[in-house]
mmCIF file with all atom_site columns, C-alpha atoms in Angstrom:
data_model
loop_
_atom_site.group_PDB
_atom_site.id
_atom_site.type_symbol
_atom_site.label_atom_id
_atom_site.label_alt_id
_atom_site.label_comp_id
_atom_site.label_asym_id
_atom_site.label_entity_id
_atom_site.label_seq_id
_atom_site.pdbx_PDB_ins_code
_atom_site.Cartn_x
_atom_site.Cartn_y
_atom_site.Cartn_z
_atom_site.occupancy
_atom_site.B_iso_or_equiv
_atom_site.pdbx_formal_charge
_atom_site.auth_seq_id
_atom_site.auth_comp_id
_atom_site.auth_asym_id
_atom_site.auth_atom_id
_atom_site.pdbx_PDB_model_num
ATOM 1   C CA . PRO A 1 1   ? 109.363 113.891 114.964 1.00 84.00 ? 237 PRO A CA 1
ATOM 2   C CA . LEU A 1 2   ? 106.545 112.336 116.977 1.00 84.00 ? 238 LEU A CA 1
ATOM 3   C CA . PHE A 1 3   ? 108.360 113.144 120.241 1.00 85.00 ? 239 PHE A CA 1
ATOM 4   C CA . ASN A 1 4   ? 108.636 116.782 119.190 1.00 85.00 ? 240 ASN A CA 1
ATOM 5   C CA . LYS A 1 5   ? 104.957 116.792 118.311 1.00 83.00 ? 241 LYS A CA 1
ATOM 6   C CA . VAL A 1 6   ? 104.124 115.600 121.834 1.00 84.00 ? 242 VAL A CA 1
ATOM 7   C CA . LEU A 1 7   ? 106.321 118.352 123.323 1.00 82.00 ? 243 LEU A CA 1
ATOM 8   C CA . ASN A 1 8   ? 104.444 121.004 121.368 1.00 79.00 ? 244 ASN A CA 1
ATOM 9   C CA . SER A 1 9   ? 100.968 119.536 121.770 1.00 75.00 ? 245 SER A CA 1
ATOM 10  C CA . GLU A 1 10  ? 98.153  120.180 124.195 1.00 69.00 ? 246 GLU A CA 1
ATOM 11  C CA . LEU A 1 11  ? 98.571  118.242 127.418 1.00 71.00 ? 247 LEU A CA 1
ATOM 12  C CA . GLY A 1 12  ? 96.754  114.962 127.912 1.00 71.00 ? 248 GLY A CA 1
ATOM 13  C CA . GLY A 1 13  ? 96.940  113.653 124.366 1.00 81.00 ? 249 GLY A CA 1
ATOM 14  C CA . VAL A 1 14  ? 98.211  110.142 123.585 1.00 87.00 ? 250 VAL A CA 1
ATOM 15  C CA . TYR A 1 15  ? 100.190 109.670 120.391 1.00 89.00 ? 251 TYR A CA 1
ATOM 16  C CA . TYR A 1 16  ? 100.979 106.458 118.540 1.00 88.00 ? 252 TYR A CA 1
ATOM 17  C CA . SER A 1 17  ? 103.848 105.735 116.210 1.00 89.00 ? 253 SER A CA 1
ATOM 18  C CA . ASP A 1 18  ? 103.461 103.409 113.274 1.00 89.00 ? 254 ASP A CA 1
ATOM 19  C CA . ALA A 1 19  ? 105.009 99.934  113.426 1.00 91.00 ? 255 ALA A CA 1
ATOM 20  C CA . ILE A 1 20  ? 108.746 100.548 113.042 1.00 90.00 ? 256 ILE A CA 1
ATOM 21  C CA . PRO A 1 21  ? 111.830 98.302  113.206 1.00 91.00 ? 257 PRO A CA 1
ATOM 22  C CA . HIS A 1 22  ? 113.272 97.987  116.706 1.00 88.00 ? 258 HIS A CA 1
ATOM 23  C CA . GLY A 1 23  ? 115.479 95.213  118.035 1.00 84.00 ? 259 GLY A CA 1
ATOM 24  C CA . ASP A 1 24  ? 114.713 91.940  116.293 1.00 84.00 ? 260 ASP A CA 1
ATOM 25  C CA . GLY A 1 25  ? 111.245 92.916  115.131 1.00 88.00 ? 261 GLY A CA 1
ATOM 26  C CA . LEU A 1 26  ? 108.705 95.699  114.844 1.00 92.00 ? 262 LEU A CA 1
ATOM 27  C CA . SER A 1 27  ? 107.325 97.809  117.666 1.00 91.00 ? 263 SER A CA 1
ATOM 28  C CA . VAL A 1 28  ? 104.738 100.520 118.195 1.00 90.00 ? 264 VAL A CA 1
ATOM 29  C CA . PHE A 1 29  ? 105.482 103.413 120.552 1.00 89.00 ? 265 PHE A CA 1
ATOM 30  C CA . LEU A 1 30  ? 102.925 105.260 122.659 1.00 89.00 ? 266 LEU A CA 1
ATOM 31  C CA . LEU A 1 31  ? 103.814 108.749 123.853 1.00 89.00 ? 267 LEU A CA 1
ATOM 32  C CA . THR A 1 32  ? 102.050 111.155 126.202 1.00 86.00 ? 268 THR A CA 1
ATOM 33  C CA . ALA A 1 33  ? 103.004 114.263 128.109 1.00 85.00 ? 269 ALA A CA 1
ATOM 34  C CA . ILE A 1 34  ? 103.542 114.142 131.906 1.00 84.00 ? 270 ILE A CA 1
ATOM 35  C CA . THR A 1 35  ? 102.657 117.368 133.736 1.00 80.00 ? 271 THR A CA 1
ATOM 36  C CA . ASP A 1 36  ? 103.069 118.835 137.204 1.00 80.00 ? 272 ASP A CA 1
ATOM 37  C CA . ASP A 1 37  ? 100.347 118.900 139.850 1.00 78.00 ? 273 ASP A CA 1
ATOM 38  C CA . THR A 1 38  ? 98.736  121.912 138.221 1.00 77.00 ? 274 THR A CA 1
ATOM 39  C CA . ASN A 1 39  ? 98.377  119.940 134.987 1.00 74.00 ? 275 ASN A CA 1
ATOM 40  C CA . THR A 1 40  ? 99.763  122.906 133.086 1.00 75.00 ? 276 THR A CA 1
ATOM 41  C CA . VAL A 1 41  ? 103.541 122.507 133.089 1.00 80.00 ? 277 VAL A CA 1
ATOM 42  C CA . LEU A 1 42  ? 105.206 119.769 131.031 1.00 81.00 ? 278 LEU A CA 1
ATOM 43  C CA . ILE A 1 43  ? 107.703 117.800 133.116 1.00 84.00 ? 279 ILE A CA 1
ATOM 44  C CA . SER A 1 44  ? 108.522 114.870 130.842 1.00 86.00 ? 280 SER A CA 1
ATOM 45  C CA . VAL A 1 45  ? 107.219 112.560 128.167 1.00 87.00 ? 281 VAL A CA 1
ATOM 46  C CA . LEU A 1 46  ? 106.175 108.987 128.880 1.00 88.00 ? 282 LEU A CA 1
ATOM 47  C CA . LEU A 1 47  ? 107.161 106.607 126.096 1.00 89.00 ? 283 LEU A CA 1
ATOM 48  C CA . VAL A 1 48  ? 105.971 102.992 126.070 1.00 90.00 ? 284 VAL A CA 1
ATOM 49  C CA . GLU A 1 49  ? 107.193 100.409 123.568 1.00 90.00 ? 285 GLU A CA 1
ATOM 50  C CA . VAL A 1 50  ? 104.748 97.699  122.514 1.00 89.00 ? 286 VAL A CA 1
ATOM 51  C CA . SER A 1 51  ? 106.184 94.769  120.582 1.00 90.00 ? 287 SER A CA 1
ATOM 52  C CA . MET A 1 52  ? 104.299 93.527  117.529 1.00 89.00 ? 288 MET A CA 1
ATOM 53  C CA . GLU A 1 53  ? 105.102 89.908  118.467 1.00 89.00 ? 289 GLU A CA 1
ATOM 54  C CA . PRO A 1 54  ? 101.752 89.238  120.242 1.00 88.00 ? 290 PRO A CA 1
ATOM 55  C CA . ILE A 1 55  ? 99.951  90.585  117.156 1.00 86.00 ? 291 ILE A CA 1
ATOM 56  C CA . ASN A 1 56  ? 102.076 88.254  115.033 1.00 86.00 ? 292 ASN A CA 1
ATOM 57  C CA . ASN A 1 57  ? 100.820 85.357  117.144 1.00 87.00 ? 293 ASN A CA 1
ATOM 58  C CA . ILE A 1 58  ? 97.188  86.443  116.752 1.00 84.00 ? 294 ILE A CA 1
ATOM 59  C CA . VAL A 1 59  ? 97.547  86.721  112.975 1.00 84.00 ? 295 VAL A CA 1
ATOM 60  C CA . GLY A 1 60  ? 99.169  83.273  113.002 1.00 82.00 ? 296 GLY A CA 1
ATOM 61  C CA . VAL A 1 61  ? 96.012  81.876  114.609 1.00 81.00 ? 297 VAL A CA 1
ATOM 62  C CA . PHE A 1 62  ? 93.925  83.591  111.916 1.00 79.00 ? 298 PHE A CA 1
ATOM 63  C CA . ASP A 1 63  ? 96.161  82.014  109.262 1.00 78.00 ? 299 ASP A CA 1
ATOM 64  C CA . GLU A 1 64  ? 95.200  78.556  110.508 1.00 78.00 ? 300 GLU A CA 1
ATOM 65  C CA . GLY A 1 65  ? 91.557  79.352  109.858 1.00 75.00 ? 301 GLY A CA 1
ATOM 66  C CA . ILE A 1 66  ? 92.124  80.438  106.263 1.00 74.00 ? 302 ILE A CA 1
ATOM 67  C CA . ILE A 1 67  ? 90.856  78.063  103.566 1.00 75.00 ? 303 ILE A CA 1
ATOM 68  C CA . GLY A 1 68  ? 93.690  76.960  101.286 1.00 79.00 ? 304 GLY A CA 1
ATOM 69  C CA . GLU A 1 69  ? 97.350  77.951  101.194 1.00 84.00 ? 305 GLU A CA 1
ATOM 70  C CA . LYS A 1 70  ? 96.985  81.723  101.559 1.00 88.00 ? 306 LYS A CA 1
ATOM 71  C CA . TYR A 1 71  ? 97.582  84.188  104.380 1.00 90.00 ? 307 TYR A CA 1
ATOM 72  C CA . VAL A 1 72  ? 96.334  87.004  106.576 1.00 90.00 ? 308 VAL A CA 1
ATOM 73  C CA . TYR A 1 73  ? 98.100  90.374  106.373 1.00 92.00 ? 309 TYR A CA 1
ATOM 74  C CA . LEU A 1 74  ? 98.121  93.417  108.621 1.00 91.00 ? 310 LEU A CA 1
ATOM 75  C CA . LEU A 1 75  ? 98.869  96.525  106.585 1.00 93.00 ? 311 LEU A CA 1
ATOM 76  C CA . ASN A 1 76  ? 99.702  100.081 107.582 1.00 91.00 ? 312 ASN A CA 1
ATOM 77  C CA . ASP A 1 77  ? 98.081  103.145 106.045 1.00 88.00 ? 313 ASP A CA 1
ATOM 78  C CA . ASP A 1 78  ? 100.591 103.063 103.178 1.00 90.00 ? 314 ASP A CA 1
ATOM 79  C CA . GLY A 1 79  ? 99.590  99.515  102.219 1.00 91.00 ? 315 GLY A CA 1
ATOM 80  C CA . GLU A 1 80  ? 102.825 98.069  103.596 1.00 93.00 ? 316 GLU A CA 1
ATOM 81  C CA . ALA A 1 81  ? 102.793 94.690  105.358 1.00 93.00 ? 317 ALA A CA 1
ATOM 82  C CA . ILE A 1 82  ? 103.606 94.980  109.054 1.00 91.00 ? 318 ILE A CA 1
ATOM 83  C CA . VAL A 1 83  ? 102.470 91.472  110.094 1.00 90.00 ? 319 VAL A CA 1
ATOM 84  C CA . ASN A 1 84  ? 102.198 88.342  107.932 1.00 90.00 ? 320 ASN A CA 1
ATOM 85  C CA . ASN A 1 85  ? 103.512 84.796  107.587 1.00 90.00 ? 321 ASN A CA 1
ATOM 86  C CA . ASP A 1 86  ? 103.772 84.800  103.793 1.00 91.00 ? 322 ASP A CA 1
ATOM 87  C CA . PRO A 1 87  ? 107.377 83.899  102.840 1.00 92.00 ? 323 PRO A CA 1
ATOM 88  C CA . ASP A 1 88  ? 106.998 85.945  99.634  1.00 93.00 ? 324 ASP A CA 1
ATOM 89  C CA . GLN A 1 89  ? 105.851 89.108  101.430 1.00 94.00 ? 325 GLN A CA 1
ATOM 90  C CA . LYS A 1 90  ? 108.555 91.224  103.073 1.00 93.00 ? 326 LYS A CA 1
ATOM 91  C CA . LEU A 1 91  ? 107.738 93.371  106.085 1.00 91.00 ? 327 LEU A CA 1
ATOM 92  C CA . LEU A 1 92  ? 107.440 97.109  105.503 1.00 92.00 ? 328 LEU A CA 1
ATOM 93  C CA . GLN A 1 93  ? 107.117 96.452  101.767 1.00 94.00 ? 329 GLN A CA 1
ATOM 94  C CA . VAL A 1 94  ? 103.967 97.234  99.789  1.00 95.00 ? 330 VAL A CA 1
ATOM 95  C CA . PHE A 1 95  ? 101.464 94.367  99.850  1.00 95.00 ? 331 PHE A CA 1
ATOM 96  C CA . ASN A 1 96  ? 102.330 92.186  96.837  1.00 95.00 ? 332 ASN A CA 1
ATOM 97  C CA . ASP A 1 97  ? 98.775  92.056  95.475  1.00 95.00 ? 333 ASP A CA 1
ATOM 98  C CA . ILE A 1 98  ? 98.749  95.862  95.167  1.00 94.00 ? 334 ILE A CA 1
ATOM 99  C CA . LYS A 1 99  ? 101.413 95.468  92.469  1.00 92.00 ? 335 LYS A CA 1
ATOM 100 C CA . VAL A 1 100 ? 98.985  93.551  90.243  1.00 93.00 ? 336 VAL A CA 1
ATOM 101 C CA . LYS A 1 101 ? 95.736  95.137  91.455  1.00 93.00 ? 337 LYS A CA 1
ATOM 102 C CA . PRO A 1 102 ? 96.343  98.714  92.670  1.00 93.00 ? 338 PRO A CA 1
ATOM 103 C CA . ASP A 1 103 ? 92.744  99.172  93.885  1.00 92.00 ? 339 ASP A CA 1
ATOM 104 C CA . VAL A 1 104 ? 92.572  95.928  95.861  1.00 91.00 ? 340 VAL A CA 1
ATOM 105 C CA . LEU A 1 105 ? 92.087  97.854  99.132  1.00 90.00 ? 341 LEU A CA 1
ATOM 106 C CA . ALA A 1 106 ? 89.478  100.251 97.746  1.00 88.00 ? 342 ALA A CA 1
ATOM 107 C CA . ALA A 1 107 ? 86.719  98.667  99.854  1.00 83.00 ? 343 ALA A CA 1
ATOM 108 C CA . THR A 1 108 ? 88.458  99.929  103.008 1.00 83.00 ? 344 THR A CA 1
ATOM 109 C CA . ASP A 1 109 ? 89.364  103.486 102.007 1.00 82.00 ? 345 ASP A CA 1
ATOM 110 C CA . GLU A 1 110 ? 87.343  104.875 104.915 1.00 81.00 ? 346 GLU A CA 1
ATOM 111 C CA . ASP A 1 111 ? 88.068  104.321 108.610 1.00 80.00 ? 347 ASP A CA 1
ATOM 112 C CA . GLY A 1 112 ? 86.154  101.339 109.962 1.00 81.00 ? 348 GLY A CA 1
ATOM 113 C CA . ALA A 1 113 ? 85.077  100.166 106.488 1.00 84.00 ? 349 ALA A CA 1
ATOM 114 C CA . PHE A 1 114 ? 85.048  96.523  105.446 1.00 86.00 ? 350 PHE A CA 1
ATOM 115 C CA . GLY A 1 115 ? 84.366  94.539  102.306 1.00 87.00 ? 351 GLY A CA 1
ATOM 116 C CA . PHE A 1 116 ? 85.619  91.823  99.986  1.00 87.00 ? 352 PHE A CA 1
ATOM 117 C CA . GLU A 1 117 ? 87.205  91.535  96.559  1.00 89.00 ? 353 GLU A CA 1
ATOM 118 C CA . ILE A 1 118 ? 87.622  88.712  94.007  1.00 89.00 ? 354 ILE A CA 1
ATOM 119 C CA . TYR A 1 119 ? 90.697  89.079  91.823  1.00 92.00 ? 355 TYR A CA 1
ATOM 120 C CA . GLU A 1 120 ? 93.828  87.450  90.412  1.00 93.00 ? 356 GLU A CA 1
ATOM 121 C CA . ASP A 1 121 ? 96.588  87.800  92.985  1.00 94.00 ? 357 ASP A CA 1
ATOM 122 C CA . PHE A 1 122 ? 100.350 88.290  92.802  1.00 92.00 ? 358 PHE A CA 1
ATOM 123 C CA . HIS A 1 123 ? 100.845 84.546  92.181  1.00 92.00 ? 359 HIS A CA 1
ATOM 124 C CA . GLY A 1 124 ? 98.263  84.393  89.384  1.00 93.00 ? 360 GLY A CA 1
ATOM 125 C CA . ASP A 1 125 ? 95.627  82.604  91.497  1.00 92.00 ? 361 ASP A CA 1
ATOM 126 C CA . MET A 1 126 ? 91.977  83.636  91.577  1.00 90.00 ? 362 MET A CA 1
ATOM 127 C CA . VAL A 1 127 ? 91.299  84.585  95.188  1.00 90.00 ? 363 VAL A CA 1
ATOM 128 C CA . MET A 1 128 ? 88.692  86.136  97.415  1.00 88.00 ? 364 MET A CA 1
ATOM 129 C CA . ALA A 1 129 ? 89.957  88.638  99.971  1.00 88.00 ? 365 ALA A CA 1
ATOM 130 C CA . GLY A 1 130 ? 87.991  89.856  102.970 1.00 88.00 ? 366 GLY A CA 1
ATOM 131 C CA . MET A 1 131 ? 89.275  93.062  104.492 1.00 89.00 ? 367 MET A CA 1
ATOM 132 C CA . ALA A 1 132 ? 88.555  95.538  107.264 1.00 90.00 ? 368 ALA A CA 1
ATOM 133 C CA . ASP A 1 133 ? 90.005  98.925  108.158 1.00 88.00 ? 369 ASP A CA 1
ATOM 134 C CA . MET A 1 134 ? 90.779  99.744  111.779 1.00 85.00 ? 370 MET A CA 1
ATOM 135 C CA . LEU A 1 135 ? 89.672  103.035 113.254 1.00 83.00 ? 371 LEU A CA 1
ATOM 136 C CA . ALA A 1 136 ? 92.509  105.472 113.843 1.00 81.00 ? 372 ALA A CA 1
ATOM 137 C CA . HIS A 1 137 ? 93.515  106.163 117.469 1.00 81.00 ? 373 HIS A CA 1
ATOM 138 C CA . GLY A 1 138 ? 95.183  108.896 119.444 1.00 81.00 ? 374 GLY A CA 1
ATOM 139 C CA . ALA A 1 139 ? 95.798  112.585 118.937 1.00 80.00 ? 375 ALA A CA 1
ATOM 140 C CA . ASN A 1 140 ? 97.698  111.906 115.707 1.00 80.00 ? 376 ASN A CA 1
ATOM 141 C CA . GLU A 1 141 ? 95.185  109.313 114.426 1.00 83.00 ? 377 GLU A CA 1
ATOM 142 C CA . GLY A 1 142 ? 97.799  106.584 114.507 1.00 83.00 ? 378 GLY A CA 1
ATOM 143 C CA . LEU A 1 143 ? 97.341  102.820 114.110 1.00 85.00 ? 379 LEU A CA 1
ATOM 144 C CA . ASP A 1 144 ? 95.310  103.409 110.976 1.00 86.00 ? 380 ASP A CA 1
ATOM 145 C CA . TRP A 1 145 ? 95.841  99.831  109.904 1.00 89.00 ? 381 TRP A CA 1
ATOM 146 C CA . GLY A 1 146 ? 93.911  97.358  107.823 1.00 89.00 ? 382 GLY A CA 1
ATOM 147 C CA . ILE A 1 147 ? 93.657  93.586  107.898 1.00 90.00 ? 383 ILE A CA 1
ATOM 148 C CA . ILE A 1 148 ? 93.139  91.432  104.809 1.00 90.00 ? 384 ILE A CA 1
ATOM 149 C CA . ALA A 1 149 ? 92.573  87.678  104.653 1.00 90.00 ? 385 ALA A CA 1
ATOM 150 C CA . VAL A 1 150 ? 93.090  85.959  101.290 1.00 91.00 ? 386 VAL A CA 1
ATOM 151 C CA . ALA A 1 151 ? 91.732  82.544  100.234 1.00 88.00 ? 387 ALA A CA 1
ATOM 152 C CA . PRO A 1 152 ? 91.889  80.713  96.860  1.00 89.00 ? 388 PRO A CA 1
ATOM 153 C CA . MET A 1 153 ? 88.590  80.506  95.014  1.00 85.00 ? 389 MET A CA 1
ATOM 154 C CA . LYS A 1 154 ? 89.217  76.852  94.095  1.00 84.00 ? 390 LYS A CA 1
ATOM 155 C CA . ASP A 1 155 ? 89.388  75.948  97.789  1.00 81.00 ? 391 ASP A CA 1
ATOM 156 C CA . ILE A 1 156 ? 86.435  78.131  98.739  1.00 74.00 ? 392 ILE A CA 1
ATOM 157 C CA . GLY A 1 157 ? 84.321  76.334  96.129  1.00 64.00 ? 393 GLY A CA 1
ATOM 158 C CA . ALA A 1 158 ? 85.601  72.852  96.993  1.00 59.00 ? 394 ALA A CA 1
ATOM 159 C CA . PRO A 1 159 ? 82.946  72.124  99.674  1.00 59.00 ? 395 PRO A CA 1
ATOM 160 C CA . ALA A 1 160 ? 80.203  73.182  97.262  1.00 56.00 ? 396 ALA A CA 1
ATOM 161 C CA . TYR A 1 161 ? 81.611  70.934  94.532  1.00 57.00 ? 397 TYR A CA 1
ATOM 162 C CA . GLU A 1 162 ? 81.865  68.068  97.003  1.00 60.00 ? 398 GLU A CA 1
ATOM 163 C CA . LEU A 1 163 ? 78.270  68.607  98.088  1.00 58.00 ? 399 LEU A CA 1
ATOM 164 C CA . ARG A 1 164 ? 77.195  68.760  94.434  1.00 58.00 ? 400 ARG A CA 1
ATOM 165 C CA . ASN A 1 165 ? 78.924  65.442  93.742  1.00 62.00 ? 401 ASN A CA 1
ATOM 166 C CA . ILE A 1 166 ? 77.258  63.831  96.769  1.00 64.00 ? 402 ILE A CA 1
ATOM 167 C CA . ILE A 1 167 ? 73.860  65.079  95.622  1.00 64.00 ? 403 ILE A CA 1
ATOM 168 C CA . ILE A 1 168 ? 74.484  63.705  92.115  1.00 64.00 ? 404 ILE A CA 1
ATOM 169 C CA . TRP A 1 169 ? 75.452  60.285  93.501  1.00 66.00 ? 405 TRP A CA 1
ATOM 170 C CA . VAL A 1 170 ? 72.440  60.216  95.821  1.00 62.00 ? 406 VAL A CA 1
ATOM 171 C CA . ALA A 1 171 ? 70.185  61.184  92.921  1.00 62.00 ? 407 ALA A CA 1
ATOM 172 C CA . LEU A 1 172 ? 71.657  58.418  90.730  1.00 66.00 ? 408 LEU A CA 1
ATOM 173 C CA . VAL A 1 173 ? 71.100  55.849  93.486  1.00 64.00 ? 409 VAL A CA 1
ATOM 174 C CA . ILE A 1 174 ? 67.525  57.015  93.975  1.00 57.00 ? 410 ILE A CA 1
ATOM 175 C CA . VAL A 1 175 ? 66.875  56.823  90.215  1.00 59.00 ? 411 VAL A CA 1
ATOM 176 C CA . ALA A 1 176 ? 68.414  53.329  90.053  1.00 64.00 ? 412 ALA A CA 1
ATOM 177 C CA . LEU A 1 177 ? 66.267  52.161  92.970  1.00 61.00 ? 413 LEU A CA 1
ATOM 178 C CA . ALA A 1 178 ? 63.200  53.704  91.382  1.00 58.00 ? 414 ALA A CA 1
ATOM 179 C CA . ILE A 1 179 ? 63.886  51.942  88.071  1.00 62.00 ? 415 ILE A CA 1
ATOM 180 C CA . PHE A 1 180 ? 64.528  48.615  89.813  1.00 64.00 ? 416 PHE A CA 1
ATOM 181 C CA . GLY A 1 181 ? 61.368  48.982  91.908  1.00 56.00 ? 417 GLY A CA 1
ATOM 182 C CA . SER A 1 182 ? 59.336  49.962  88.867  1.00 59.00 ? 418 SER A CA 1
ATOM 183 C CA . LEU A 1 183 ? 60.558  46.924  86.893  1.00 62.00 ? 419 LEU A CA 1
ATOM 184 C CA . ALA A 1 184 ? 59.844  44.572  89.802  1.00 64.00 ? 420 ALA A CA 1
ATOM 185 C CA . PHE A 1 185 ? 56.375  46.051  90.279  1.00 56.00 ? 421 PHE A CA 1
ATOM 186 C CA . THR A 1 186 ? 55.648  45.830  86.531  1.00 60.00 ? 422 THR A CA 1
ATOM 187 C CA . ARG A 1 187 ? 56.835  42.218  86.415  1.00 64.00 ? 423 ARG A CA 1
ATOM 188 C CA . ASN A 1 188 ? 54.514  41.250  89.292  1.00 60.00 ? 424 ASN A CA 1
ATOM 189 C CA . ILE A 1 189 ? 51.554  43.056  87.731  1.00 59.00 ? 425 ILE A CA 1
ATOM 190 C CA . THR A 1 190 ? 52.260  41.358  84.390  1.00 62.00 ? 426 THR A CA 1
ATOM 191 C CA . LYS A 1 191 ? 52.359  37.914  86.026  1.00 64.00 ? 427 LYS A CA 1
ATOM 192 C CA . ASP A 1 192 ? 49.029  38.548  87.724  1.00 56.00 ? 428 ASP A CA 1
ATOM 193 C CA . LEU A 1 193 ? 47.500  39.881  84.500  1.00 57.00 ? 429 LEU A CA 1
ATOM 194 C CA . ASN A 1 194 ? 48.739  36.824  82.615  1.00 60.00 ? 430 ASN A CA 1
ATOM 195 C CA . LYS A 1 195 ? 47.048  34.590  85.190  1.00 60.00 ? 431 LYS A CA 1
ATOM 196 C CA . VAL A 1 196 ? 43.797  36.544  84.790  1.00 56.00 ? 432 VAL A CA 1
ATOM 197 C CA . VAL A 1 197 ? 44.028  36.324  81.007  1.00 54.00 ? 433 VAL A CA 1
ATOM 198 C CA . ALA A 1 198 ? 44.756  32.572  81.142  1.00 61.00 ? 434 ALA A CA 1
ATOM 199 C CA . PHE A 1 199 ? 41.847  32.040  83.549  1.00 58.00 ? 435 PHE A CA 1
ATOM 200 C CA . THR A 1 200 ? 39.505  34.092  81.380  1.00 55.00 ? 436 THR A CA 1
ATOM 201 C CA . ASP A 1 201 ? 40.592  32.211  78.259  1.00 54.00 ? 437 ASP A CA 1
ATOM 202 C CA . ALA A 1 202 ? 40.089  28.849  79.961  1.00 56.00 ? 438 ALA A CA 1
ATOM 203 C CA . ALA A 1 203 ? 36.660  29.909  81.276  1.00 51.00 ? 439 ALA A CA 1
ATOM 204 C CA . SER A 1 204 ? 35.526  30.932  77.800  1.00 50.00 ? 440 SER A CA 1
ATOM 205 C CA . LYS A 1 205 ? 36.391  27.425  76.584  1.00 53.00 ? 441 LYS A CA 1
ATOM 206 C CA . GLY A 1 206 ? 34.647  25.786  79.506  1.00 59.00 ? 442 GLY A CA 1
ATOM 207 C CA . GLU A 1 207 ? 37.892  24.388  80.784  1.00 61.00 ? 443 GLU A CA 1
ATOM 208 C CA . VAL A 1 208 ? 37.636  25.790  84.289  1.00 55.00 ? 444 VAL A CA 1
ATOM 209 C CA . ASN A 1 209 ? 37.131  23.158  86.971  1.00 60.00 ? 445 ASN A CA 1
ATOM 210 C CA . GLN A 1 210 ? 34.269  23.924  89.292  1.00 51.00 ? 446 GLN A CA 1
#
């Protein structure tokens, strides 16, 4: 169908297929019309296959930067996963989290939009998902994909909890030192006051040696 669209289109346009199965993986195809020297007569159609494997590798690098045991997903315009390393998410199947939260991608309804969402995912975990929608390309506005990175809330909050615990321990140590210092200071003051009182008492009785 896309090939026929190129044949019947205005010359000079570049068309993109969606990610489709080909060989052992997924590929995207770019098509454009080739014309004669007058640039008016169609001679042939140039078709270039681009494997999704390099994109898989890039997403894999993103996965390593995700906090916790969650993943990054590249989705097509139908919300189907076309790149991911999640063993529970099949390629060209609707993103699992859509099954439990149909509006999870609402923040990226418009081309080029981005946002985030906090929700309970397909596995029942509270997660935060950051997402961005790619701008469409080509004469047929292809490659209208979106990327979503999911991270568990418990792991996102872990550094804050750790910092809170450190602050509490530091505060307790400071309070303990303050109490110890206060007691030591009070004890020294009391000793000196006792000496003054004893001296004053002795002086009033005329027992102070000149």
